[in-house]
Amino acid sequence: GASLVLALWFVFREPNLEQFQFFYVLFLPMLWIVARHGLTGAVISLAATQLGLIAVVPATELFAVSFIRYQFLMLSLCVTGLTMGALASQRARADAAVHEKTALLSRTLQMAAAGELSSTLTHELNQPITASTNYLSACRLLIEQPELDRERLADTLDKADQEVRRAAGVVRRLRDFFQHGTIVREPVDLAALIGRVERR
């Protein structure tokens, strides 16, 4: 509003017929308002400018023909303002649609990542839990034997313990990943890893 009043003051600061050459100054606040508020801003600023002309022009004692000339200039201002306002509003709607699509894509990717993570977690935990369950079942069978093989029982219990520790390690690494957002890499003895796999 202040910028419109300032522009009208600049155009009509002196009552003479040379004011037509300064009419372009009215484009500046109108374009600034349109850039910030789109079509709604264009309509409001054009209406305020027209009301300002209606109030100012008679006070300058200009002839009716001058007022008509101002209305033709106002027509060009309206066409420009409404066109720019429509474009600005359309761009704002397009930006909002892009933002909404981006948010939807982000949520979809999060759901896909969560699904993949749950599948991987299920696979990583299922193996040691199943193995430890089998080892404990074997321990039960060993205990039910008439002659208890303590060495074999201890070895089977050690294997069950290793599988439970492996499952706990998976959970620990997953917790560390969520807390710190990073994966800690560490060296692994390949021969020992192959040996553990062969024993299973």
PDB file of C-alpha atoms in Angstrom:
ATOM      1  CA  GLY A   1       0.000   0.000   0.000  1.00  0.00           C
ATOM      2  CA  ALA A   2       2.777   2.421   0.889  1.00  0.00           C
ATOM      3  CA  SER A   3       4.571   1.694  -2.371  1.00  0.00           C
ATOM      4  CA  LEU A   4       1.385   2.428  -4.353  1.00  0.00           C
ATOM      5  CA  VAL A   5       0.843   5.710  -2.521  1.00  0.00           C
ATOM      6  CA  LEU A   6       4.467   6.681  -3.131  1.00  0.00           C
ATOM      7  CA  ALA A   7       4.189   5.860  -6.836  1.00  0.00           C
ATOM      8  CA  LEU A   8       0.967   7.879  -7.204  1.00  0.00           C
ATOM      9  CA  TRP A   9       2.600  10.788  -5.406  1.00  0.00           C
ATOM     10  CA  PHE A  10       5.581  10.642  -7.766  1.00  0.00           C
ATOM     11  CA  VAL A  11       3.376  10.609 -10.877  1.00  0.00           C
ATOM     12  CA  PHE A  12       1.069  13.404  -9.700  1.00  0.00           C
ATOM     13  CA  ARG A  13       3.451  15.467  -7.575  1.00  0.00           C
ATOM     14  CA  GLU A  14       3.077  18.424  -9.967  1.00  0.00           C
ATOM     15  CA  PRO A  15      -0.190  19.273 -11.765  1.00  0.00           C
ATOM     16  CA  ASN A  16       0.852  19.299 -15.401  1.00  0.00           C
ATOM     17  CA  LEU A  17       0.110  17.295 -18.524  1.00  0.00           C
ATOM     18  CA  GLU A  18       3.607  15.837 -18.679  1.00  0.00           C
ATOM     19  CA  GLN A  19       2.682  13.274 -16.034  1.00  0.00           C
ATOM     20  CA  PHE A  20       1.940  10.661 -18.680  1.00  0.00           C
ATOM     21  CA  GLN A  21       5.651  10.116 -19.111  1.00  0.00           C
ATOM     22  CA  PHE A  22       5.937   9.029 -15.453  1.00  0.00           C
ATOM     23  CA  PHE A  23       3.022   6.593 -15.558  1.00  0.00           C
ATOM     24  CA  TYR A  24       5.433   3.656 -15.906  1.00  0.00           C
ATOM     25  CA  VAL A  25       6.392   4.221 -12.235  1.00  0.00           C
ATOM     26  CA  LEU A  26       3.039   2.665 -11.282  1.00  0.00           C
ATOM     27  CA  PHE A  27       4.236  -0.629 -12.808  1.00  0.00           C
ATOM     28  CA  LEU A  28       6.961  -1.016 -10.172  1.00  0.00           C
ATOM     29  CA  PRO A  29       4.857  -1.479  -7.007  1.00  0.00           C
ATOM     30  CA  MET A  30       2.258  -3.465  -8.933  1.00  0.00           C
ATOM     31  CA  LEU A  31       4.880  -5.947 -10.218  1.00  0.00           C
ATOM     32  CA  TRP A  32       6.422  -6.235  -6.766  1.00  0.00           C
ATOM     33  CA  ILE A  33       3.026  -6.998  -5.205  1.00  0.00           C
ATOM     34  CA  VAL A  34       2.229  -9.512  -7.974  1.00  0.00           C
ATOM     35  CA  ALA A  35       5.537 -11.301  -7.433  1.00  0.00           C
ATOM     36  CA  ARG A  36       4.730 -11.713  -3.736  1.00  0.00           C
ATOM     37  CA  HIS A  37       0.971 -12.387  -3.821  1.00  0.00           C
ATOM     38  CA  GLY A  38       0.113 -13.611  -7.322  1.00  0.00           C
ATOM     39  CA  LEU A  39      -3.243 -12.946  -8.960  1.00  0.00           C
ATOM     40  CA  THR A  40      -4.887 -11.844  -5.713  1.00  0.00           C
ATOM     41  CA  GLY A  41      -2.188  -9.240  -5.208  1.00  0.00           C
ATOM     42  CA  ALA A  42      -2.603  -8.101  -8.813  1.00  0.00           C
ATOM     43  CA  VAL A  43      -6.333  -7.554  -8.419  1.00  0.00           C
ATOM     44  CA  ILE A  44      -5.947  -5.672  -5.126  1.00  0.00           C
ATOM     45  CA  SER A  45      -3.089  -3.478  -6.349  1.00  0.00           C
ATOM     46  CA  LEU A  46      -4.876  -2.628  -9.608  1.00  0.00           C
ATOM     47  CA  ALA A  47      -8.065  -1.760  -7.744  1.00  0.00           C
ATOM     48  CA  ALA A  48      -6.091   0.427  -5.321  1.00  0.00           C
ATOM     49  CA  THR A  49      -4.297   2.136  -8.213  1.00  0.00           C
ATOM     50  CA  GLN A  50      -7.589   2.819 -10.006  1.00  0.00           C
ATOM     51  CA  LEU A  51      -9.114   4.263  -6.830  1.00  0.00           C
ATOM     52  CA  GLY A  52      -6.007   6.377  -6.417  1.00  0.00           C
ATOM     53  CA  LEU A  53      -6.364   7.710  -9.957  1.00  0.00           C
ATOM     54  CA  ILE A  54     -10.035   8.489  -9.366  1.00  0.00           C
ATOM     55  CA  ALA A  55      -9.092  10.404  -6.230  1.00  0.00           C
ATOM     56  CA  VAL A  56      -6.007  12.181  -7.574  1.00  0.00           C
ATOM     57  CA  VAL A  57      -6.826  13.124 -11.178  1.00  0.00           C
ATOM     58  CA  PRO A  58      -9.806  15.424 -10.389  1.00  0.00           C
ATOM     59  CA  ALA A  59      -7.699  17.117  -7.705  1.00  0.00           C
ATOM     60  CA  THR A  60      -5.081  18.021 -10.318  1.00  0.00           C
ATOM     61  CA  GLU A  61      -7.677  19.869 -12.378  1.00  0.00           C
ATOM     62  CA  LEU A  62      -6.828  17.921 -15.511  1.00  0.00           C
ATOM     63  CA  PHE A  63      -9.192  17.920 -18.442  1.00  0.00           C
ATOM     64  CA  ALA A  64     -11.509  14.969 -19.046  1.00  0.00           C
ATOM     65  CA  VAL A  65      -9.463  13.970 -22.077  1.00  0.00           C
ATOM     66  CA  SER A  66      -6.435  13.561 -19.781  1.00  0.00           C
ATOM     67  CA  PHE A  67      -8.421  11.281 -17.502  1.00  0.00           C
ATOM     68  CA  ILE A  68      -9.410   9.167 -20.506  1.00  0.00           C
ATOM     69  CA  ARG A  69      -5.767   8.940 -21.518  1.00  0.00           C
ATOM     70  CA  TYR A  70      -4.943   7.760 -18.012  1.00  0.00           C
ATOM     71  CA  GLN A  71      -7.610   5.079 -18.338  1.00  0.00           C
ATOM     72  CA  PHE A  72      -5.974   3.762 -21.494  1.00  0.00           C
ATOM     73  CA  LEU A  73      -2.659   3.657 -19.663  1.00  0.00           C
ATOM     74  CA  MET A  74      -4.453   1.959 -16.785  1.00  0.00           C
ATOM     75  CA  LEU A  75      -5.724  -0.651 -19.241  1.00  0.00           C
ATOM     76  CA  SER A  76      -2.152  -1.556 -20.162  1.00  0.00           C
ATOM     77  CA  LEU A  77      -1.309  -1.717 -16.454  1.00  0.00           C
ATOM     78  CA  CYS A  78      -4.280  -4.052 -15.862  1.00  0.00           C
ATOM     79  CA  VAL A  79      -3.379  -6.374 -18.733  1.00  0.00           C
ATOM     80  CA  THR A  80       0.214  -6.582 -17.544  1.00  0.00           C
ATOM     81  CA  GLY A  81      -0.722  -7.008 -13.887  1.00  0.00           C
ATOM     82  CA  LEU A  82      -3.377  -9.659 -14.442  1.00  0.00           C
ATOM     83  CA  THR A  83      -1.162 -11.610 -16.848  1.00  0.00           C
ATOM     84  CA  MET A  84       1.767 -11.552 -14.444  1.00  0.00           C
ATOM     85  CA  GLY A  85      -0.536 -12.383 -11.540  1.00  0.00           C
ATOM     86  CA  ALA A  86      -1.991 -15.389 -13.334  1.00  0.00           C
ATOM     87  CA  LEU A  87       1.510 -16.621 -14.189  1.00  0.00           C
ATOM     88  CA  ALA A  88       2.719 -16.094 -10.628  1.00  0.00           C
ATOM     89  CA  SER A  89      -0.278 -17.937  -9.177  1.00  0.00           C
ATOM     90  CA  GLN A  90       0.138 -20.779 -11.656  1.00  0.00           C
ATOM     91  CA  ARG A  91       3.802 -21.066 -10.734  1.00  0.00           C
ATOM     92  CA  ALA A  92       2.926 -21.084  -7.030  1.00  0.00           C
ATOM     93  CA  ARG A  93       0.420 -23.903  -7.637  1.00  0.00           C
ATOM     94  CA  ALA A  94       3.018 -25.816  -9.671  1.00  0.00           C
ATOM     95  CA  ASP A  95       5.604 -25.372  -6.906  1.00  0.00           C
ATOM     96  CA  ALA A  96       3.083 -26.601  -4.342  1.00  0.00           C
ATOM     97  CA  ALA A  97       2.284 -29.630  -6.522  1.00  0.00           C
ATOM     98  CA  VAL A  98       5.992 -30.405  -6.948  1.00  0.00           C
ATOM     99  CA  HIS A  99       6.511 -30.065  -3.195  1.00  0.00           C
ATOM    100  CA  GLU A 100       3.592 -32.412  -2.537  1.00  0.00           C
ATOM    101  CA  LYS A 101       4.876 -34.951  -5.074  1.00  0.00           C
ATOM    102  CA  THR A 102       8.362 -34.740  -3.565  1.00  0.00           C
ATOM    103  CA  ALA A 103       6.970 -35.344  -0.083  1.00  0.00           C
ATOM    104  CA  LEU A 104       4.932 -38.294  -1.384  1.00  0.00           C
ATOM    105  CA  LEU A 105       7.998 -39.733  -3.125  1.00  0.00           C
ATOM    106  CA  SER A 106      10.027 -39.305   0.053  1.00  0.00           C
ATOM    107  CA  ARG A 107       7.369 -41.136   2.075  1.00  0.00           C
ATOM    108  CA  THR A 108       7.216 -43.890  -0.554  1.00  0.00           C
ATOM    109  CA  LEU A 109      10.996 -44.297  -0.500  1.00  0.00           C
ATOM    110  CA  GLN A 110      10.940 -44.422   3.295  1.00  0.00           C
ATOM    111  CA  MET A 111       8.290 -47.134   3.211  1.00  0.00           C
ATOM    112  CA  ALA A 112      10.286 -49.076   0.594  1.00  0.00           C
ATOM    113  CA  ALA A 113      13.441 -48.726   2.688  1.00  0.00           C
ATOM    114  CA  ALA A 114      11.553 -49.842   5.796  1.00  0.00           C
ATOM    115  CA  GLY A 115      10.195 -52.872   3.921  1.00  0.00           C
ATOM    116  CA  GLU A 116      13.645 -53.793   2.630  1.00  0.00           C
ATOM    117  CA  LEU A 117      15.134 -53.286   6.087  1.00  0.00           C
ATOM    118  CA  SER A 118      12.518 -55.482   7.729  1.00  0.00           C
ATOM    119  CA  SER A 119      13.089 -58.185   5.114  1.00  0.00           C
ATOM    120  CA  THR A 120      16.858 -58.056   5.646  1.00  0.00           C
ATOM    121  CA  LEU A 121      16.451 -58.010   9.420  1.00  0.00           C
ATOM    122  CA  THR A 122      14.108 -60.974   9.304  1.00  0.00           C
ATOM    123  CA  HIS A 123      16.609 -62.897   7.197  1.00  0.00           C
ATOM    124  CA  GLU A 124      19.592 -61.925   9.375  1.00  0.00           C
ATOM    125  CA  LEU A 125      17.828 -62.862  12.627  1.00  0.00           C
ATOM    126  CA  ASN A 126      16.030 -65.936  11.336  1.00  0.00           C
ATOM    127  CA  GLN A 127      19.236 -67.836  10.616  1.00  0.00           C
ATOM    128  CA  PRO A 128      20.873 -67.619  14.064  1.00  0.00           C
ATOM    129  CA  ILE A 129      17.564 -68.066  15.888  1.00  0.00           C
ATOM    130  CA  THR A 130      16.727 -71.163  13.854  1.00  0.00           C
ATOM    131  CA  ALA A 131      20.245 -72.540  14.339  1.00  0.00           C
ATOM    132  CA  SER A 132      20.187 -71.923  18.101  1.00  0.00           C
ATOM    133  CA  THR A 133      16.755 -73.571  18.313  1.00  0.00           C
ATOM    134  CA  ASN A 134      18.114 -76.634  16.490  1.00  0.00           C
ATOM    135  CA  TYR A 135      21.161 -76.770  18.760  1.00  0.00           C
ATOM    136  CA  LEU A 136      18.979 -76.572  21.874  1.00  0.00           C
ATOM    137  CA  SER A 137      16.750 -79.343  20.505  1.00  0.00           C
ATOM    138  CA  ALA A 138      19.889 -81.422  19.963  1.00  0.00           C
ATOM    139  CA  CYS A 139      20.918 -80.703  23.577  1.00  0.00           C
ATOM    140  CA  ARG A 140      17.557 -81.985  24.767  1.00  0.00           C
ATOM    141  CA  LEU A 141      18.059 -85.181  22.781  1.00  0.00           C
ATOM    142  CA  LEU A 142      21.574 -85.578  24.179  1.00  0.00           C
ATOM    143  CA  ILE A 143      20.288 -85.188  27.739  1.00  0.00           C
ATOM    144  CA  GLU A 144      17.612 -87.828  27.136  1.00  0.00           C
ATOM    145  CA  GLN A 145      20.233 -90.375  26.032  1.00  0.00           C
ATOM    146  CA  PRO A 146      20.949 -93.187  28.518  1.00  0.00           C
ATOM    147  CA  GLU A 147      24.645 -92.253  28.546  1.00  0.00           C
ATOM    148  CA  LEU A 148      25.235 -88.492  28.637  1.00  0.00           C
ATOM    149  CA  ASP A 149      28.028 -87.330  26.317  1.00  0.00           C
ATOM    150  CA  ARG A 150      29.132 -84.245  28.246  1.00  0.00           C
ATOM    151  CA  GLU A 151      31.730 -83.160  25.725  1.00  0.00           C
ATOM    152  CA  ARG A 152      29.273 -83.263  22.847  1.00  0.00           C
ATOM    153  CA  LEU A 153      26.622 -81.525  24.951  1.00  0.00           C
ATOM    154  CA  ALA A 154      29.039 -78.726  25.877  1.00  0.00           C
ATOM    155  CA  ASP A 155      30.041 -78.305  22.211  1.00  0.00           C
ATOM    156  CA  THR A 156      26.389 -78.117  21.133  1.00  0.00           C
ATOM    157  CA  LEU A 157      25.615 -75.581  23.879  1.00  0.00           C
ATOM    158  CA  ASP A 158      28.630 -73.492  22.740  1.00  0.00           C
ATOM    159  CA  LYS A 159      27.255 -73.469  19.203  1.00  0.00           C
ATOM    160  CA  ALA A 160      23.816 -72.396  20.451  1.00  0.00           C
ATOM    161  CA  ASP A 161      25.497 -69.654  22.485  1.00  0.00           C
ATOM    162  CA  GLN A 162      27.407 -68.459  19.393  1.00  0.00           C
ATOM    163  CA  GLU A 163      24.202 -68.249  17.366  1.00  0.00           C
ATOM    164  CA  VAL A 164      22.448 -66.252  20.106  1.00  0.00           C
ATOM    165  CA  ARG A 165      25.449 -63.905  20.233  1.00  0.00           C
ATOM    166  CA  ARG A 166      25.324 -63.562  16.460  1.00  0.00           C
ATOM    167  CA  ALA A 167      21.656 -62.536  16.638  1.00  0.00           C
ATOM    168  CA  ALA A 168      22.489 -60.075  19.416  1.00  0.00           C
ATOM    169  CA  GLY A 169      25.276 -58.668  17.223  1.00  0.00           C
ATOM    170  CA  VAL A 170      22.829 -58.074  14.388  1.00  0.00           C
ATOM    171  CA  VAL A 171      20.516 -56.186  16.745  1.00  0.00           C
ATOM    172  CA  ARG A 172      23.454 -54.211  18.195  1.00  0.00           C
ATOM    173  CA  ARG A 173      24.734 -53.173  14.766  1.00  0.00           C
ATOM    174  CA  LEU A 174      21.242 -52.176  13.731  1.00  0.00           C
ATOM    175  CA  ARG A 175      20.833 -50.089  16.895  1.00  0.00           C
ATOM    176  CA  ASP A 176      24.219 -48.407  16.322  1.00  0.00           C
ATOM    177  CA  PHE A 177      23.241 -47.629  12.754  1.00  0.00           C
ATOM    178  CA  PHE A 178      20.017 -45.925  13.829  1.00  0.00           C
ATOM    179  CA  GLN A 179      21.759 -44.011  16.616  1.00  0.00           C
ATOM    180  CA  HIS A 180      24.768 -42.802  14.619  1.00  0.00           C
ATOM    181  CA  GLY A 181      23.602 -43.197  11.008  1.00  0.00           C
ATOM    182  CA  THR A 182      26.829 -44.924  10.012  1.00  0.00           C
ATOM    183  CA  ILE A 183      28.024 -48.472   9.473  1.00  0.00           C
ATOM    184  CA  VAL A 184      31.209 -49.414  11.298  1.00  0.00           C
ATOM    185  CA  ARG A 185      33.506 -51.508   9.152  1.00  0.00           C
ATOM    186  CA  GLU A 186      35.909 -53.884  10.865  1.00  0.00           C
ATOM    187  CA  PRO A 187      38.362 -56.527   9.654  1.00  0.00           C
ATOM    188  CA  VAL A 188      37.163 -60.139   9.616  1.00  0.00           C
ATOM    189  CA  ASP A 189      39.266 -63.300   9.668  1.00  0.00           C
ATOM    190  CA  LEU A 190      38.051 -64.945   6.461  1.00  0.00           C
ATOM    191  CA  ALA A 191      39.445 -68.380   7.329  1.00  0.00           C
ATOM    192  CA  ALA A 192      37.668 -68.353  10.692  1.00  0.00           C
ATOM    193  CA  LEU A 193      34.437 -67.226   9.041  1.00  0.00           C
ATOM    194  CA  ILE A 194      34.610 -70.061   6.496  1.00  0.00           C
ATOM    195  CA  GLY A 195      35.364 -72.493   9.294  1.00  0.00           C
ATOM    196  CA  ARG A 196      32.271 -71.385  11.241  1.00  0.00           C
ATOM    197  CA  VAL A 197      30.135 -71.837   8.150  1.00  0.00           C
ATOM    198  CA  GLU A 198      31.532 -75.322   7.531  1.00  0.00           C
ATOM    199  CA  ARG A 199      30.838 -76.387  11.122  1.00  0.00           C
ATOM    200  CA  ARG A 200      27.196 -75.371  10.767  1.00  0.00           C
TER     201      ARG A 200
END
